Amino acid sequence: MIRKLTSISLKHTTLALFLTGSIAAASLPTGAAHAAGEAVYISSSSYFTLSQAALSSSSLQFAVSLHNGDAKAIDFNQYGVRVTDTSGHSYTAKMSEKKSASVLPGQDASFRFYANLGEGESADQLKIDVFRWDAGQADFMNHLGQLPVSSALGDGQVGVPEEIINLRTIDTTLANDSSLAFQLGQSVRVSENGKWYLYTQLSAKNLGSSSVKLPAGLQFRLVDASGLKYTSAIANGSGTTFLPNESDTLTLKTPISKQMAMSGVSLEFYYVNQSEDVTLGNMSLGTSLQTTALDTKQVYGGQQSGEQMTVKANSTKYTKQADGVHVQTIVTLSNDGKEAAAVPSFFAAYQVGDSGTALTAADNTARNAYLAPNETTTYYFNAVLPAGSDPNTAQLVLWEKTSASSGGSTTSSGSTGTSTSTNADTSTGTTGQMPVAVFLLKGAVEAQNGFTTAANYTLGSKLNFSDNAAVNKNVDVSLVELHAHENDDLGYKTAIAKYKITNNGTSTIALPELQNELLDSSGNSYTGTRQSSVAAQLTPGSSYVVSYSYLLPNSKTEDDGAFALNIYDDKSVSEGKVSIGTYQVALQKDEDSDKLDLYPFSLKVNSDSISWLYNNGTYSYQLNLDLDITHEDQVIIDSNFSKIEFDMIDSLGRIVGTQTSTLVGTGKLTSGKQKVVVSGLKDEQIDSGVVVNMYEVIETPNGTAKRLIKQFH
């Protein structure tokens, strides 16, 4: 059976308090009683005033102060108050604290009251009726005057959904003034493991004079427009201690049906008295149900008091591919305050349709623990939606990871530990994650081909990256070489790119691994493969050259050599990749010249000739070279640098011998005359039409990449 919470009359309450000695008696002062301005006078020097009014949808809490300017003590027991409205309704006011009723001459005393109201009452309709008990009156009251409630409301009271709950109603061991004023924050509808939940944030302010926790008997539930009830659990904050006159937050988690209409839903506060549900109050959720549009800031609800953090989904882009719709949303967290603020641990989930489908997306970028004032950090969330999905109808739920704290509540944390719940129903209790915002992705745009949006770039200049942890801020990267080698036998050609990486910092750093690709005009992507061996670290003030190879088709179009170079990060996101810069590049044309560029070296061929020798039944080919070799740029060169390979090819195109040299280390090519000899040839391999191809060779995880740099006849 369900009934509304009832209250006894003020007269009975006051008399009961008087009889139990909670308010000490004193003699009634003489003098005329009259109202003047916002005070009710009982003499020329003594009067009542109203303060600390807090109005909710169904209750009012306020304080009446007695100012004694007379020469005798005044007994507050001889007076009473009630709440009235402009329609003539009156509501009993209950005293919510124990204190002496005797107010000595020259002193002031404040008495706190609580009243349950009817629906629809507003502050400008309500007044506090002050009276003196008088047995000669029909209603036992001599009405002295009225005090307007609107003038005593605290800041932010008007229009804020609020419910004041007297906790002593639930737990009689608490002080009489143990009350919490609940205000609605945001409510969001989210999907977890194929089921729908409504998370609701509540701010609770302690209106009492001592610290309190939520009584175990205080319960919450949602009631929809049809009267169906959905039990709520405290997902965060069940063990919170509320300090006097301070606010803290709670988060409720309620399992709901996917068909549940959000209009007309209310949050009900109640407790169970034996077999009866006793309703303490309710709040409409209409104003708290929130979704946020793209490029719109929302206050981050998990921040500490005094912080000014906001979150925003800047944009969403997508591409339709064979395996589904690839989508990326950029989210920023900004510190708009004047003090440093802790950075929470965020992840996200894309909600598609009403089926409960939720696709998790993580950004694992390493970040500083705090954001400085006016600083922003960026998150990239990627996922592959089912084929045929329209990202414009999807939602992105921004979640915060939480960890368990004492008392069974959870607190915000950058850790990823799983929290536990003190609720009996663990499926709706603490989950280790709390929703921050639900972003509507209406306005998502199909991503353009990076080939058309790439920035202009000059070979050898610095590549300007967007802010990302993949490349240290003290590192400069430039593309210094991009060549290709045709290989008709294998049906593809190999492009080789060299990157100069410079450490401008003051400490040794790990050599960054640049994830990159070449994009052609049709949107095709050719992933770069780094050379097999590289230096592990880069010392301050030094530069290092790293080579990447790309397998390209043997196409013959006019724009065959034009590409977009996309540098990206695929380590920080759970799906896809994040571009940190896209640049217009083109394959360098290899001209038949005696000057050869193999960054950071240049080779000039002064003369060359080919001959063959016979010695005791063995034939050898010999390439005679006169070279000038210059180390053009002072970068670190080690044994991992590319090698030079000489292939001797007969008139039928067959390789009859190979010799390998280097530009560094033992046996390297040097300036002056060189001899490259291939020996041990068979009689049938002797051919007057032999040529020698000179290649630059790089070892990659995918095999050997070769670039033809010179041919000798």
XYZ file of C-alpha atoms in Angstrom:
713
model
C 0.000 0.000 0.000
C 1.308 3.441 -0.926
C 0.521 6.633 0.997
C 1.896 10.174 1.155
C 4.022 11.197 4.100
C 1.777 12.944 6.676
C 2.773 15.563 9.227
C 1.441 16.700 12.563
C 0.317 20.261 13.161
C 2.661 23.013 14.225
C 0.660 23.495 17.391
C 1.077 19.862 18.370
C 4.745 19.910 17.370
C 5.482 23.025 19.394
C 3.580 21.782 22.400
C 5.347 18.422 22.199
C 8.719 20.112 22.040
C 7.710 22.318 24.952
C 6.535 19.394 27.092
C 9.710 17.425 26.420
C 11.852 20.378 27.425
C 13.446 20.890 24.024
C 12.472 24.552 24.138
C 12.736 26.287 27.512
C 9.804 28.448 28.571
C 9.955 32.156 29.367
C 7.410 34.862 30.024
C 5.568 36.468 27.103
C 6.645 40.084 26.474
C 4.008 42.726 26.343
C 3.523 45.232 23.568
C 1.563 45.633 20.359
C 2.243 43.244 17.465
C 2.271 44.629 13.909
C 3.923 44.023 10.536
C 6.198 46.584 8.909
C 8.170 45.998 5.684
C 9.800 42.540 5.683
C 9.642 42.132 9.436
C 6.813 41.254 11.788
C 7.014 43.371 14.955
C 5.773 42.262 18.345
C 6.924 45.507 19.987
C 8.668 48.644 18.917
C 12.038 46.949 19.482
C 11.417 43.233 18.887
C 10.507 41.560 15.608
C 10.630 38.450 13.409
C 12.479 38.160 10.052
C 12.748 35.427 7.417
C 15.950 34.017 5.882
C 17.576 30.942 4.314
C 14.484 29.925 2.360
C 14.948 26.915 0.058
C 12.024 26.008 -2.201
C 11.576 22.728 -4.071
C 8.723 21.355 -6.137
C 6.968 19.986 -3.050
C 8.630 21.448 0.047
C 9.942 24.629 1.653
C 12.653 25.017 4.245
C 13.261 28.350 5.954
C 14.573 30.038 9.079
C 12.639 32.529 11.250
C 14.793 34.813 13.367
C 13.572 36.524 16.527
C 15.344 39.797 17.333
C 14.792 40.756 20.999
C 15.326 44.444 21.569
C 13.312 44.586 24.776
C 14.457 44.412 28.381
C 12.946 40.982 29.061
C 13.505 37.540 27.635
C 11.028 36.396 24.945
C 9.751 32.814 24.825
C 9.475 31.606 21.230
C 7.136 28.850 22.472
C 4.400 31.471 22.669
C 4.604 32.054 18.908
C 4.241 29.941 15.800
C 4.528 30.073 11.998
C 2.809 28.424 9.061
C 3.056 28.688 5.260
C 0.196 30.232 3.260
C -0.354 30.984 -0.417
C -2.323 33.623 -2.301
C -5.220 31.186 -2.852
C -5.821 30.807 0.859
C -4.193 27.410 1.319
C -2.077 26.900 4.416
C 0.645 24.334 5.156
C 1.935 23.164 8.516
C 5.521 24.123 9.310
C 7.566 21.714 11.410
C 10.556 22.783 13.456
C 13.612 20.878 12.215
C 16.047 21.479 15.069
C 16.303 21.406 18.843
C 17.330 24.579 20.637
C 16.330 26.809 23.527
C 13.158 28.847 22.936
C 14.247 31.616 25.318
C 15.717 34.643 23.561
C 17.471 36.893 26.077
C 17.293 40.705 25.960
C 19.513 42.205 23.258
C 20.021 38.850 21.516
C 18.854 37.189 18.305
C 17.887 33.558 17.736
C 17.119 31.659 14.517
C 14.674 28.734 14.276
C 14.575 26.422 11.248
C 11.340 25.004 9.817
C 10.260 22.579 7.121
C 6.903 22.374 5.306
C 5.442 20.031 2.677
C 3.657 21.928 -0.114
C 1.052 21.198 -2.740
C 1.948 20.956 -6.416
C 2.586 24.089 -8.440
C 3.448 26.471 -5.616
C 5.896 29.239 -6.534
C 7.913 31.580 -4.336
C 5.929 34.707 -5.217
C 2.711 32.959 -4.106
C 4.018 31.916 -0.679
C 4.233 33.808 2.605
C 5.169 32.877 6.161
C 2.288 33.653 8.517
C 3.563 34.614 11.993
C 1.088 34.273 14.895
C 0.863 34.124 18.659
C -0.985 31.236 20.286
C -4.319 32.539 21.618
C -6.945 30.230 23.135
C -9.543 32.974 22.701
C -9.417 32.741 18.911
C -11.409 30.229 16.878
C -8.221 28.810 15.323
C -6.143 29.417 18.507
C -4.008 31.905 16.558
C -3.591 35.668 16.826
C -2.151 36.514 13.391
C 0.598 39.119 13.668
C 1.777 39.482 10.048
C 3.277 37.781 7.005
C 6.792 37.520 5.549
C 7.218 37.009 1.738
C 9.165 33.872 0.814
C 10.508 35.315 -2.451
C 12.677 37.852 -0.609
C 14.415 35.137 1.435
C 15.313 32.651 -1.308
C 18.980 31.767 -1.687
C 20.913 32.391 -4.907
C 19.952 30.086 -7.776
C 16.657 28.985 -6.226
C 14.339 30.282 -8.920
C 13.625 27.710 -11.610
C 15.966 25.034 -10.244
C 14.246 21.653 -9.720
C 14.904 20.778 -6.089
C 13.560 18.455 -3.429
C 14.304 18.885 0.282
C 14.324 15.631 2.245
C 14.320 15.623 6.041
C 16.540 12.610 6.784
C 15.240 12.256 10.328
C 11.976 11.053 8.811
C 13.875 7.950 7.672
C 16.401 7.619 10.500
C 15.258 8.925 13.889
C 18.802 8.713 15.275
C 19.770 11.719 13.164
C 19.524 15.324 14.327
C 16.224 17.152 13.797
C 17.788 19.493 11.234
C 19.343 16.690 9.146
C 18.057 17.660 5.713
C 19.418 17.414 2.182
C 18.335 19.635 -0.696
C 18.542 17.584 -3.917
C 18.930 19.346 -7.247
C 18.811 17.652 -10.626
C 21.854 17.540 -12.838
C 21.793 15.863 -16.220
C 20.159 12.557 -17.120
C 21.423 10.485 -20.040
C 20.041 7.356 -21.688
C 22.808 4.911 -22.575
C 23.309 1.326 -23.654
C 25.536 -1.158 -21.818
C 25.927 -4.785 -22.887
C 22.792 -4.581 -25.006
C 20.611 -3.162 -22.201
C 19.345 0.390 -21.683
C 19.933 2.473 -18.569
C 19.186 6.001 -17.451
C 21.930 7.697 -15.458
C 20.800 10.690 -13.383
C 23.087 13.101 -11.568
C 21.950 14.716 -8.325
C 23.541 17.508 -6.346
C 22.797 17.202 -2.643
C 23.370 20.104 -0.240
C 23.453 19.526 3.503
C 21.056 22.047 5.066
C 21.743 20.825 8.586
C 24.329 21.821 11.161
C 26.252 18.520 11.247
C 27.767 16.097 8.721
C 25.516 13.333 7.459
C 25.495 10.346 5.128
C 22.555 9.025 3.171
C 20.361 6.838 5.385
C 20.264 3.233 4.232
C 16.488 3.446 3.985
C 16.399 6.301 1.451
C 15.486 4.854 -1.935
C 14.991 6.179 -5.456
C 12.963 5.091 -8.466
C 11.761 6.394 -11.804
C 8.043 6.630 -12.522
C 6.987 6.989 -16.160
C 3.888 8.673 -17.532
C 1.965 5.384 -17.290
C 2.804 4.954 -13.611
C 5.317 2.137 -14.200
C 8.132 2.129 -11.638
C 11.825 1.401 -12.294
C 14.051 0.886 -9.252
C 17.223 2.992 -9.177
C 20.559 2.219 -7.545
C 23.272 4.619 -6.456
C 26.058 4.112 -8.970
C 28.338 6.754 -7.475
C 28.378 8.492 -4.093
C 26.542 6.085 -1.774
C 29.200 6.465 0.921
C 29.631 10.236 0.583
C 29.769 12.320 3.769
C 27.909 15.597 3.272
C 29.472 18.445 5.223
C 27.289 21.205 6.734
C 26.234 23.783 4.144
C 28.270 21.951 1.477
C 27.168 20.157 -1.692
C 28.303 16.896 -3.225
C 27.061 14.742 -6.071
C 25.327 11.395 -6.487
C 24.680 9.424 -9.633
C 21.724 7.080 -9.965
C 21.592 4.216 -12.445
C 18.204 2.855 -13.484
C 17.591 -0.083 -15.851
C 14.798 0.877 -18.256
C 13.039 -0.719 -21.196
C 14.086 0.446 -24.643
C 10.449 1.378 -25.375
C 10.206 3.652 -22.320
C 9.125 7.160 -23.341
C 11.216 9.876 -21.732
C 8.384 12.414 -21.569
C 6.545 12.543 -18.255
C 9.226 10.636 -16.319
C 9.817 11.669 -12.704
C 12.293 10.711 -9.994
C 10.662 9.620 -6.742
C 12.261 9.669 -3.273
C 10.753 7.159 -0.859
C 11.342 4.791 2.036
C 9.637 1.605 3.194
C 7.768 1.790 6.498
C 6.990 -1.829 7.354
C 4.974 -2.897 4.284
C 4.193 0.590 2.992
C 6.086 2.729 0.506
C 6.189 6.277 1.897
C 6.802 8.917 -0.750
C 9.043 11.762 0.405
C 8.961 13.791 -2.810
C 9.389 13.630 -6.551
C 11.057 15.629 -9.299
C 10.236 15.797 -12.984
C 13.167 14.701 -15.155
C 11.952 16.706 -18.131
C 14.569 19.457 -17.801
C 17.438 17.106 -16.939
C 17.308 14.778 -19.962
C 20.236 15.950 -22.040
C 21.894 15.318 -25.348
C 24.477 17.654 -26.807
C 24.901 18.713 -30.425
C 28.212 18.680 -32.275
C 30.477 21.685 -31.683
C 28.610 22.582 -28.480
C 30.311 22.930 -25.109
C 28.921 21.101 -22.099
C 29.992 21.473 -18.481
C 31.927 18.425 -17.318
C 29.875 17.096 -14.398
C 32.686 15.108 -12.747
C 34.846 18.074 -11.834
C 35.720 19.249 -8.351
C 34.178 22.316 -6.728
C 35.680 25.499 -8.182
C 36.839 23.907 -11.433
C 35.519 25.045 -14.811
C 35.977 22.121 -17.206
C 33.989 21.686 -20.405
C 33.746 18.928 -23.014
C 32.838 19.294 -26.675
C 32.500 16.984 -29.666
C 34.111 19.172 -32.307
C 33.284 17.143 -35.402
C 32.522 13.703 -36.810
C 33.778 12.370 -40.136
C 33.138 9.022 -41.764
C 34.006 6.916 -44.800
C 32.023 4.060 -46.298
C 34.219 1.005 -46.796
C 33.694 -2.675 -47.530
C 33.731 -3.709 -43.860
C 31.367 -0.971 -42.676
C 31.220 2.758 -41.996
C 34.464 4.035 -40.512
C 33.722 6.971 -38.211
C 35.926 9.328 -36.197
C 34.781 11.908 -33.648
C 37.116 14.532 -32.211
C 36.351 15.445 -28.577
C 38.088 18.178 -26.587
C 38.354 18.711 -22.837
C 39.042 22.339 -21.905
C 40.023 23.984 -18.650
C 38.185 27.305 -18.717
C 39.043 28.065 -15.094
C 41.917 29.874 -13.405
C 43.433 26.865 -11.635
C 44.979 23.618 -12.859
C 42.482 20.749 -13.068
C 42.941 16.966 -13.050
C 42.465 15.194 -16.394
C 39.919 12.344 -16.184
C 40.249 9.032 -18.003
C 37.753 9.059 -20.889
C 36.595 6.480 -23.376
C 33.569 6.481 -25.662
C 30.929 4.283 -27.256
C 28.939 4.788 -30.439
C 25.233 4.009 -29.964
C 23.460 2.915 -33.145
C 19.654 2.602 -33.223
C 17.431 1.322 -30.404
C 18.754 -2.230 -30.431
C 21.324 -1.447 -27.755
C 24.286 -1.763 -30.124
C 27.230 0.113 -28.608
C 30.713 0.083 -30.174
C 33.510 0.987 -27.780
C 36.171 3.477 -28.868
C 39.262 4.293 -26.810
C 41.923 6.988 -26.975
C 45.013 5.726 -25.133
C 47.193 8.778 -25.718
C 49.583 9.490 -22.839
C 48.552 12.807 -21.247
C 49.691 15.032 -18.416
C 47.835 14.481 -15.150
C 46.591 18.101 -15.097
C 45.346 20.730 -17.517
C 46.668 24.235 -17.004
C 44.220 27.176 -17.144
C 42.978 27.782 -20.733
C 44.588 24.523 -21.859
C 42.791 21.925 -23.995
C 43.467 18.256 -24.663
C 42.048 16.364 -27.646
C 40.607 12.840 -27.870
C 40.074 10.882 -31.100
C 37.425 8.176 -31.024
C 37.216 5.750 -33.961
C 34.891 2.849 -34.678
C 33.503 0.816 -37.568
C 29.710 1.026 -37.632
C 27.651 -1.698 -39.318
C 27.378 -1.347 -43.101
C 24.460 0.868 -44.052
C 24.539 2.857 -40.799
C 24.009 6.613 -40.981
C 26.402 8.308 -38.539
C 24.080 11.333 -38.499
C 21.532 9.275 -36.551
C 24.086 7.745 -34.151
C 25.158 9.016 -30.742
C 28.547 9.158 -29.070
C 28.495 8.491 -25.317
C 31.509 9.926 -23.532
C 32.341 7.767 -20.502
C 34.676 8.319 -17.582
C 36.497 5.453 -15.900
C 36.071 5.382 -12.134
C 37.551 3.389 -9.280
C 36.003 2.217 -6.028
C 36.387 4.216 -2.832
C 35.414 3.632 0.777
C 31.766 3.217 1.649
C 30.899 1.521 -1.607
C 30.827 4.749 -3.613
C 32.991 5.541 -6.592
C 35.223 8.483 -7.274
C 36.639 9.894 -10.468
C 40.066 8.581 -11.302
C 42.452 8.110 -14.154
C 42.845 4.467 -13.217
C 41.145 1.638 -15.036
C 40.391 -0.522 -12.008
C 36.975 -2.137 -11.735
C 34.823 -0.875 -8.870
C 32.405 -2.797 -6.702
C 28.981 -1.951 -5.351
C 27.329 -2.183 -1.972
C 23.920 -2.521 -3.602
C 22.260 -5.913 -3.569
C 21.554 -5.603 -7.270
C 25.089 -5.453 -8.601
C 23.845 -5.266 -12.181
C 22.693 -1.699 -11.564
C 25.237 -0.586 -8.975
C 28.753 0.756 -9.273
C 30.201 -0.140 -12.651
C 33.654 1.455 -12.811
C 32.423 3.871 -15.455
C 30.137 6.879 -15.498
C 28.598 8.653 -18.519
C 29.761 12.235 -19.008
C 27.769 13.317 -22.063
C 25.729 12.003 -24.982
C 26.636 13.754 -28.221
C 24.250 13.713 -31.165
C 26.237 13.130 -34.350
C 23.812 14.970 -36.617
C 26.051 17.022 -38.877
C 28.603 14.245 -39.427
C 30.261 14.672 -42.824
C 31.790 12.185 -45.204
C 35.553 12.546 -45.138
C 37.220 13.852 -48.247
C 40.086 12.039 -49.904
C 43.269 13.120 -48.161
C 44.825 13.542 -51.614
C 42.656 16.608 -52.248
C 43.003 18.139 -48.773
C 46.766 17.663 -48.336
C 48.820 20.744 -47.475
C 51.475 22.092 -49.824
C 54.911 20.784 -48.983
C 58.488 21.403 -50.106
C 60.897 18.486 -49.925
C 63.359 18.926 -47.076
C 61.207 21.343 -45.031
C 59.806 20.579 -41.592
C 56.620 18.511 -41.445
C 54.201 20.406 -39.179
C 52.182 17.947 -37.096
C 49.013 18.541 -35.133
C 49.353 18.081 -31.382
C 49.828 14.373 -30.744
C 51.884 12.207 -28.421
C 53.130 10.031 -31.316
C 55.886 12.573 -32.054
C 57.734 14.336 -29.237
C 57.301 18.117 -29.319
C 61.087 18.540 -29.312
C 61.464 16.478 -32.502
C 61.584 17.891 -36.030
C 60.824 15.576 -38.952
C 61.377 16.304 -42.632
C 61.009 14.233 -45.781
C 64.332 14.498 -47.603
C 63.938 11.953 -50.407
C 61.180 10.076 -52.275
C 62.115 7.852 -55.223
C 60.588 4.844 -56.968
C 61.984 1.827 -58.824
C 60.103 0.032 -61.582
C 60.067 -3.739 -61.277
C 58.137 -5.211 -64.187
C 58.998 -8.797 -63.268
C 57.090 -8.564 -59.957
C 54.210 -6.396 -61.178
C 54.844 -3.518 -58.779
C 57.297 -0.743 -58.105
C 58.943 0.214 -54.843
C 58.953 3.778 -53.536
C 61.577 4.656 -50.961
C 61.230 7.648 -48.643
C 63.888 8.974 -46.287
C 62.986 10.968 -43.208
C 65.411 13.161 -41.304
C 64.582 13.132 -37.585
C 66.211 15.751 -35.323
C 66.174 15.921 -31.524
C 66.005 19.593 -30.501
C 65.527 18.781 -26.822
C 68.007 18.520 -23.968
C 67.626 14.818 -23.212
C 67.876 11.544 -25.096
C 64.566 10.295 -26.491
C 63.299 7.154 -28.142
C 63.361 7.341 -31.912
C 59.723 7.862 -32.979
C 58.125 5.253 -35.203
C 56.325 7.239 -37.873
C 53.182 5.508 -39.057
C 52.597 6.775 -42.579
C 51.059 6.034 -45.961
C 50.949 7.369 -49.492
C 47.488 8.214 -50.842
C 46.806 8.448 -54.577
C 44.132 10.493 -56.349
C 41.679 7.575 -56.210
C 41.935 7.290 -52.442
C 44.074 4.156 -52.474
C 46.430 3.826 -49.526
C 49.972 2.393 -49.619
C 51.374 1.809 -46.147
C 54.976 2.708 -45.384
C 57.225 -0.046 -43.995
C 60.191 1.053 -41.924
C 63.668 -0.347 -42.514
C 64.332 -3.476 -40.471
C 66.930 -2.057 -38.103
C 67.102 1.431 -36.637
C 68.780 3.134 -33.715
C 66.776 2.877 -30.495
C 67.486 6.378 -29.193
C 68.313 9.845 -30.436
C 70.690 12.027 -28.432
C 70.132 15.778 -27.979
C 71.137 17.957 -30.928
C 71.555 15.030 -33.323
C 69.770 13.892 -36.485
C 69.084 10.434 -37.841
C 67.843 9.167 -41.197
C 65.150 6.488 -41.373
C 63.949 4.907 -44.624
C 60.462 3.623 -45.441
C 59.386 1.601 -48.462
C 56.013 1.523 -50.244
C 54.791 -1.096 -52.721
C 53.040 0.727 -55.575
C 51.245 -0.562 -58.674
C 52.942 -0.213 -62.069
C 50.333 2.274 -63.339
C 51.174 4.558 -66.243
C 48.886 7.543 -65.672
C 50.159 11.088 -65.996
C 49.700 11.783 -62.266
C 51.403 8.512 -61.388
C 54.028 10.300 -59.309
C 51.672 12.549 -57.303
C 50.652 11.448 -53.804
C 49.534 12.698 -50.423
C 51.794 11.672 -47.561
C 49.672 10.970 -44.487
C 51.448 10.729 -41.130
C 49.162 9.132 -38.563
C 48.859 7.592 -35.108
C 47.188 4.189 -34.804
C 48.510 3.333 -31.338
C 46.364 5.709 -29.291
C 42.992 4.601 -30.633
C 41.215 1.279 -30.378
C 40.099 1.296 -34.016
C 41.409 3.087 -37.115
C 43.958 5.864 -37.023
C 44.375 9.567 -36.300
C 45.993 11.736 -38.957
C 48.503 14.214 -37.556
C 49.386 15.717 -40.945
C 48.793 15.198 -44.671
C 51.124 16.719 -47.298
C 51.350 16.964 -51.069
C 54.389 15.021 -52.320
C 55.613 13.603 -55.614
C 58.080 10.929 -56.643
C 61.395 12.416 -57.608
C 62.340 11.756 -61.201
C 65.566 9.842 -61.728
C 67.484 11.413 -64.575
C 70.378 9.778 -66.399
C 73.082 11.848 -64.810
C 76.564 11.356 -63.480
C 75.528 12.945 -60.172
C 73.644 10.585 -57.857
C 71.730 11.670 -54.709
C 71.560 9.154 -51.875
C 70.779 11.372 -48.923
C 72.830 12.379 -47.013
C 75.463 11.486 -49.652
C 75.993 12.659 -53.185
C 78.042 10.589 -55.669
C 79.601 11.931 -58.842
C 80.705 9.391 -61.464
C 83.759 10.799 -63.216
C 84.323 7.735 -65.434
C 83.198 4.121 -65.792
C 84.042 1.060 -67.895
C 83.213 -2.664 -68.010
C 85.616 -5.476 -68.832
C 85.888 -9.207 -68.339
C 88.798 -11.387 -67.325
C 89.763 -15.055 -67.647
C 91.936 -16.790 -65.116
C 92.423 -20.535 -64.877
C 88.988 -21.418 -66.271
C 87.106 -18.759 -64.315
C 85.540 -15.691 -65.884
C 84.994 -12.407 -64.038
C 83.277 -9.145 -64.908
C 84.817 -5.932 -63.637
C 83.164 -2.510 -63.334
C 85.787 0.231 -63.115
C 84.595 3.447 -61.465
C 86.119 6.808 -60.635
C 83.904 8.467 -57.960
C 83.657 11.630 -55.883
C 81.610 10.943 -52.708
C 80.431 13.824 -50.501
C 78.671 13.626 -47.126
C 76.316 16.570 -47.691
C 74.422 16.690 -44.383
C 75.893 15.820 -40.998
C 73.405 13.264 -39.784
C 74.120 10.066 -37.882
C 74.964 7.183 -40.210
C 75.295 3.640 -38.854
C 75.361 0.075 -40.130
C 71.583 0.196 -40.635
C 71.948 2.688 -43.472
C 71.032 1.589 -46.997
C 73.539 -0.360 -49.053
C 74.667 -0.193 -52.681
C 74.109 -3.252 -54.863
C 75.631 -3.864 -58.314
C 73.750 -6.382 -60.506
C 75.406 -7.581 -63.723
C 72.774 -8.402 -66.356
C 73.320 -10.132 -69.696
C 71.685 -9.269 -73.037
C 68.743 -11.552 -72.187
C 67.990 -9.615 -68.983
C 69.362 -12.306 -66.680
C 71.320 -11.407 -63.534
C 74.665 -13.168 -63.913
C 76.287 -11.822 -60.777
C 75.845 -9.494 -57.805
C 78.190 -7.482 -55.611
C 77.244 -5.404 -52.545
C 79.007 -2.333 -51.152
C 78.286 0.262 -48.489
C 78.786 3.978 -47.946
C 79.729 3.511 -44.277
C 81.880 1.062 -42.346
C 84.404 -1.509 -43.503
C 84.795 -1.898 -47.267
C 82.777 1.221 -48.044
C 82.924 3.022 -51.361
C 85.271 5.996 -51.262
C 86.251 8.821 -53.514
C 88.698 7.805 -56.250
C 88.979 4.711 -58.407
C 86.909 1.660 -57.484
C 86.676 -1.866 -58.869
C 83.499 -3.910 -58.597
C 84.235 -7.532 -59.542
C 81.835 -10.434 -60.136
C 83.693 -13.714 -60.538
C 83.003 -17.417 -61.035
C 80.927 -17.066 -64.203
C 80.221 -19.974 -66.584
C 81.184 -19.998 -70.257
C 77.583 -19.559 -71.377
C 77.226 -16.504 -69.130
C 79.877 -14.585 -71.017
C 78.073 -11.915 -73.045
C 79.374 -8.825 -74.775
C 76.038 -7.077 -74.119
C 76.341 -7.029 -70.352
C 75.161 -4.002 -68.329
C 75.534 -3.185 -64.637
C 72.598 -1.819 -62.640
C 73.465 0.153 -59.506
C 70.767 0.043 -56.785
C 70.168 1.576 -53.408
C 68.968 -1.306 -51.183
C 67.001 -1.112 -47.932
C 66.051 -4.081 -45.771
C 62.434 -3.958 -44.539
C 60.242 -6.461 -42.674
C 58.539 -7.126 -46.015
C 61.764 -7.954 -47.786
C 64.423 -6.070 -49.697
C 63.448 -2.760 -51.326
C 65.618 -1.650 -54.249
C 65.871 1.627 -56.161
C 67.721 1.832 -59.477
C 70.040 4.844 -59.350
C 72.435 4.270 -62.276
C 73.042 1.929 -65.190
C 76.488 1.309 -66.666
C 77.032 -0.023 -70.196
